[in-house]
Amino acid sequence: MTASGSSQLILLIEMDDETRPLLQYNLRNQGYKVITAINEEGALERVKDGRAYPNLILINQVSLSIEAYLAMGQRIRDQAGLSRQTPIVVVADRYGTDLEGQDIEVRDREFISYPEDAQQLFDLLHRLCREAS
């Protein structure tokens, strides 16, 4: 296990039952603490009323548009009373080779990742968590 994420808490929203445990495992293996939810409602239950203060919100795009997932992240951040500086990262599901390998900041502290590999995503999370702390 690396120390890159030590003491950093990530709120993971992953709707896919097969992908969720793999993402949790990989994030924990990178040293992150992980709170997991399958949807917006579950995420809010885990962080509302100061139950937890994640350093980053990570959402894996499954079926909705990227904009819908960014809006979900904004609602979670706002309704949970998290700082506006808490980054939101949406991992794109399908994309062309022209986007592969890019991390795009679409609004302040809101990112879309088009990962070429897992290390790219981990590098982005590490950078954003470090900046947020």
PDB file of C-alpha atoms in Angstrom:
ATOM      1  CA  MET A   1       0.000   0.000   0.000  1.00  0.00           C
ATOM      2  CA  THR A   2       1.269   3.446  -0.843  1.00  0.00           C
ATOM      3  CA  ALA A   3       1.053   6.449   1.408  1.00  0.00           C
ATOM      4  CA  SER A   4      -0.222   8.735  -1.364  1.00  0.00           C
ATOM      5  CA  GLY A   5      -3.733   8.869   0.008  1.00  0.00           C
ATOM      6  CA  SER A   6      -3.067   8.379   3.699  1.00  0.00           C
ATOM      7  CA  SER A   7      -5.690  10.083   5.845  1.00  0.00           C
ATOM      8  CA  GLN A   8      -7.547  11.377   2.766  1.00  0.00           C
ATOM      9  CA  LEU A   9     -11.228  10.438   2.579  1.00  0.00           C
ATOM     10  CA  ILE A  10     -12.939   9.853  -0.759  1.00  0.00           C
ATOM     11  CA  LEU A  11     -16.701   9.625  -1.207  1.00  0.00           C
ATOM     12  CA  LEU A  12     -17.182   7.112  -4.028  1.00  0.00           C
ATOM     13  CA  ILE A  13     -20.505   6.933  -5.844  1.00  0.00           C
ATOM     14  CA  GLU A  14     -20.539   3.801  -7.997  1.00  0.00           C
ATOM     15  CA  MET A  15     -23.784   2.261  -9.216  1.00  0.00           C
ATOM     16  CA  ASP A  16     -22.308  -0.838 -10.841  1.00  0.00           C
ATOM     17  CA  ASP A  17     -22.193  -3.813  -8.467  1.00  0.00           C
ATOM     18  CA  GLU A  18     -19.224  -5.398 -10.233  1.00  0.00           C
ATOM     19  CA  THR A  19     -17.110  -2.250 -10.499  1.00  0.00           C
ATOM     20  CA  ARG A  20     -17.765  -0.925  -6.978  1.00  0.00           C
ATOM     21  CA  PRO A  21     -15.681  -3.475  -5.008  1.00  0.00           C
ATOM     22  CA  LEU A  22     -12.795  -3.180  -7.467  1.00  0.00           C
ATOM     23  CA  LEU A  23     -12.726   0.618  -7.199  1.00  0.00           C
ATOM     24  CA  GLN A  24     -12.952   0.445  -3.400  1.00  0.00           C
ATOM     25  CA  TYR A  25     -10.083  -2.031  -3.281  1.00  0.00           C
ATOM     26  CA  ASN A  26      -7.889   0.022  -5.603  1.00  0.00           C
ATOM     27  CA  LEU A  27      -8.545   3.269  -3.736  1.00  0.00           C
ATOM     28  CA  ARG A  28      -7.818   1.635  -0.379  1.00  0.00           C
ATOM     29  CA  ASN A  29      -4.706   0.053  -1.843  1.00  0.00           C
ATOM     30  CA  GLN A  30      -3.578   3.590  -2.717  1.00  0.00           C
ATOM     31  CA  GLY A  31      -3.992   4.537   0.947  1.00  0.00           C
ATOM     32  CA  TYR A  32      -7.336   6.335   0.792  1.00  0.00           C
ATOM     33  CA  LYS A  33     -10.178   5.919   3.221  1.00  0.00           C
ATOM     34  CA  VAL A  34     -13.356   5.303   1.231  1.00  0.00           C
ATOM     35  CA  ILE A  35     -17.030   5.922   1.904  1.00  0.00           C
ATOM     36  CA  THR A  36     -19.131   4.199  -0.735  1.00  0.00           C
ATOM     37  CA  ALA A  37     -22.645   4.815  -1.979  1.00  0.00           C
ATOM     38  CA  ILE A  38     -24.608   3.488  -4.920  1.00  0.00           C
ATOM     39  CA  ASN A  39     -26.554   6.690  -5.567  1.00  0.00           C
ATOM     40  CA  GLU A  40     -27.027  10.311  -4.545  1.00  0.00           C
ATOM     41  CA  GLU A  41     -29.421   9.502  -1.709  1.00  0.00           C
ATOM     42  CA  GLY A  42     -27.007   6.991  -0.198  1.00  0.00           C
ATOM     43  CA  ALA A  43     -24.127   9.429  -0.512  1.00  0.00           C
ATOM     44  CA  LEU A  44     -26.059  12.137   1.311  1.00  0.00           C
ATOM     45  CA  GLU A  45     -26.978   9.721   4.110  1.00  0.00           C
ATOM     46  CA  ARG A  46     -23.287   9.000   4.655  1.00  0.00           C
ATOM     47  CA  VAL A  47     -22.067  12.604   4.758  1.00  0.00           C
ATOM     48  CA  LYS A  48     -24.974  14.789   5.874  1.00  0.00           C
ATOM     49  CA  ASP A  49     -24.996  16.479   9.264  1.00  0.00           C
ATOM     50  CA  GLY A  50     -21.220  16.317   9.477  1.00  0.00           C
ATOM     51  CA  ARG A  51     -21.064  12.512   9.603  1.00  0.00           C
ATOM     52  CA  ALA A  52     -18.038  12.657   7.323  1.00  0.00           C
ATOM     53  CA  TYR A  53     -16.070  15.307   5.475  1.00  0.00           C
ATOM     54  CA  PRO A  54     -14.644  13.749   2.328  1.00  0.00           C
ATOM     55  CA  ASN A  55     -11.655  15.404   0.697  1.00  0.00           C
ATOM     56  CA  LEU A  56     -13.020  14.497  -2.733  1.00  0.00           C
ATOM     57  CA  ILE A  57     -16.206  13.231  -4.394  1.00  0.00           C
ATOM     58  CA  LEU A  58     -15.554  10.554  -7.036  1.00  0.00           C
ATOM     59  CA  ILE A  59     -18.396   9.499  -9.318  1.00  0.00           C
ATOM     60  CA  ASN A  60     -18.110   6.792 -11.953  1.00  0.00           C
ATOM     61  CA  GLN A  61     -20.280   7.538 -14.987  1.00  0.00           C
ATOM     62  CA  VAL A  62     -22.546   4.589 -15.703  1.00  0.00           C
ATOM     63  CA  SER A  63     -25.647   5.549 -17.660  1.00  0.00           C
ATOM     64  CA  LEU A  64     -26.445   9.246 -17.245  1.00  0.00           C
ATOM     65  CA  SER A  65     -24.704  12.138 -18.963  1.00  0.00           C
ATOM     66  CA  ILE A  66     -21.527  13.606 -17.518  1.00  0.00           C
ATOM     67  CA  GLU A  67     -23.436  16.828 -16.802  1.00  0.00           C
ATOM     68  CA  ALA A  68     -26.006  14.871 -14.765  1.00  0.00           C
ATOM     69  CA  TYR A  69     -23.223  13.348 -12.669  1.00  0.00           C
ATOM     70  CA  LEU A  70     -21.521  16.723 -12.172  1.00  0.00           C
ATOM     71  CA  ALA A  71     -24.871  18.137 -11.021  1.00  0.00           C
ATOM     72  CA  MET A  72     -25.216  15.190  -8.621  1.00  0.00           C
ATOM     73  CA  GLY A  73     -21.795  15.950  -7.176  1.00  0.00           C
ATOM     74  CA  GLN A  74     -22.735  19.616  -6.749  1.00  0.00           C
ATOM     75  CA  ARG A  75     -25.949  18.704  -4.925  1.00  0.00           C
ATOM     76  CA  ILE A  76     -24.108  16.314  -2.614  1.00  0.00           C
ATOM     77  CA  ARG A  77     -21.437  18.910  -1.881  1.00  0.00           C
ATOM     78  CA  ASP A  78     -24.018  21.641  -1.230  1.00  0.00           C
ATOM     79  CA  GLN A  79     -26.583  19.605   0.739  1.00  0.00           C
ATOM     80  CA  ALA A  80     -23.906  17.984   2.896  1.00  0.00           C
ATOM     81  CA  GLY A  81     -22.424  21.375   3.728  1.00  0.00           C
ATOM     82  CA  LEU A  82     -19.040  20.484   2.246  1.00  0.00           C
ATOM     83  CA  SER A  83     -16.625  23.186   1.201  1.00  0.00           C
ATOM     84  CA  ARG A  84     -16.960  24.541  -2.330  1.00  0.00           C
ATOM     85  CA  GLN A  85     -13.278  23.617  -2.587  1.00  0.00           C
ATOM     86  CA  THR A  86     -14.125  19.904  -2.290  1.00  0.00           C
ATOM     87  CA  PRO A  87     -13.261  18.550  -5.743  1.00  0.00           C
ATOM     88  CA  ILE A  88     -15.742  16.557  -7.795  1.00  0.00           C
ATOM     89  CA  VAL A  89     -14.332  14.040 -10.279  1.00  0.00           C
ATOM     90  CA  VAL A  90     -16.510  12.197 -12.778  1.00  0.00           C
ATOM     91  CA  VAL A  91     -14.791   9.259 -14.461  1.00  0.00           C
ATOM     92  CA  ALA A  92     -16.130   9.089 -18.011  1.00  0.00           C
ATOM     93  CA  ASP A  93     -17.482   5.742 -19.152  1.00  0.00           C
ATOM     94  CA  ARG A  94     -17.241   5.949 -22.929  1.00  0.00           C
ATOM     95  CA  TYR A  95     -15.065   8.307 -24.926  1.00  0.00           C
ATOM     96  CA  GLY A  96     -13.040   8.528 -28.092  1.00  0.00           C
ATOM     97  CA  THR A  97      -9.310   8.228 -28.453  1.00  0.00           C
ATOM     98  CA  ASP A  98      -9.119  12.022 -28.830  1.00  0.00           C
ATOM     99  CA  LEU A  99     -10.101  12.379 -25.144  1.00  0.00           C
ATOM    100  CA  GLU A 100      -8.243   9.374 -23.753  1.00  0.00           C
ATOM    101  CA  GLY A 101      -5.623  10.343 -21.195  1.00  0.00           C
ATOM    102  CA  GLN A 102      -7.119  13.759 -20.429  1.00  0.00           C
ATOM    103  CA  ASP A 103      -8.328  15.258 -17.171  1.00  0.00           C
ATOM    104  CA  ILE A 104     -10.441  18.315 -17.890  1.00  0.00           C
ATOM    105  CA  GLU A 105     -11.477  20.915 -15.322  1.00  0.00           C
ATOM    106  CA  VAL A 106     -14.915  21.954 -16.599  1.00  0.00           C
ATOM    107  CA  ARG A 107     -15.680  24.336 -13.737  1.00  0.00           C
ATOM    108  CA  ASP A 108     -13.846  25.380 -10.619  1.00  0.00           C
ATOM    109  CA  ARG A 109     -12.975  22.169  -8.698  1.00  0.00           C
ATOM    110  CA  GLU A 110     -15.086  20.003 -11.072  1.00  0.00           C
ATOM    111  CA  PHE A 111     -13.268  17.542 -13.305  1.00  0.00           C
ATOM    112  CA  ILE A 112     -13.955  14.923 -15.932  1.00  0.00           C
ATOM    113  CA  SER A 113     -11.348  12.204 -16.207  1.00  0.00           C
ATOM    114  CA  TYR A 114     -10.904  10.200 -19.396  1.00  0.00           C
ATOM    115  CA  PRO A 115      -8.328   7.787 -18.011  1.00  0.00           C
ATOM    116  CA  GLU A 116      -5.884   5.950 -20.184  1.00  0.00           C
ATOM    117  CA  ASP A 117      -5.068   3.772 -17.179  1.00  0.00           C
ATOM    118  CA  ALA A 118      -5.719   3.573 -13.450  1.00  0.00           C
ATOM    119  CA  GLN A 119      -2.486   5.384 -12.577  1.00  0.00           C
ATOM    120  CA  GLN A 120      -3.699   8.507 -14.360  1.00  0.00           C
ATOM    121  CA  LEU A 121      -6.801   8.563 -12.164  1.00  0.00           C
ATOM    122  CA  PHE A 122      -4.759   7.955  -9.001  1.00  0.00           C
ATOM    123  CA  ASP A 123      -2.393  10.802  -9.933  1.00  0.00           C
ATOM    124  CA  LEU A 124      -5.343  13.177 -10.369  1.00  0.00           C
ATOM    125  CA  LEU A 125      -6.936  12.114  -7.069  1.00  0.00           C
ATOM    126  CA  HIS A 126      -3.636  12.496  -5.232  1.00  0.00           C
ATOM    127  CA  ARG A 127      -3.086  15.990  -6.635  1.00  0.00           C
ATOM    128  CA  LEU A 128      -6.634  17.151  -5.874  1.00  0.00           C
ATOM    129  CA  CYS A 129      -6.704  15.698  -2.347  1.00  0.00           C
ATOM    130  CA  ARG A 130      -3.345  17.291  -1.599  1.00  0.00           C
ATOM    131  CA  GLU A 131      -4.617  20.676  -2.858  1.00  0.00           C
ATOM    132  CA  ALA A 132      -7.865  20.351  -0.868  1.00  0.00           C
ATOM    133  CA  SER A 133      -6.183  19.603   2.457  1.00  0.00           C
TER     134      SER A 133
END
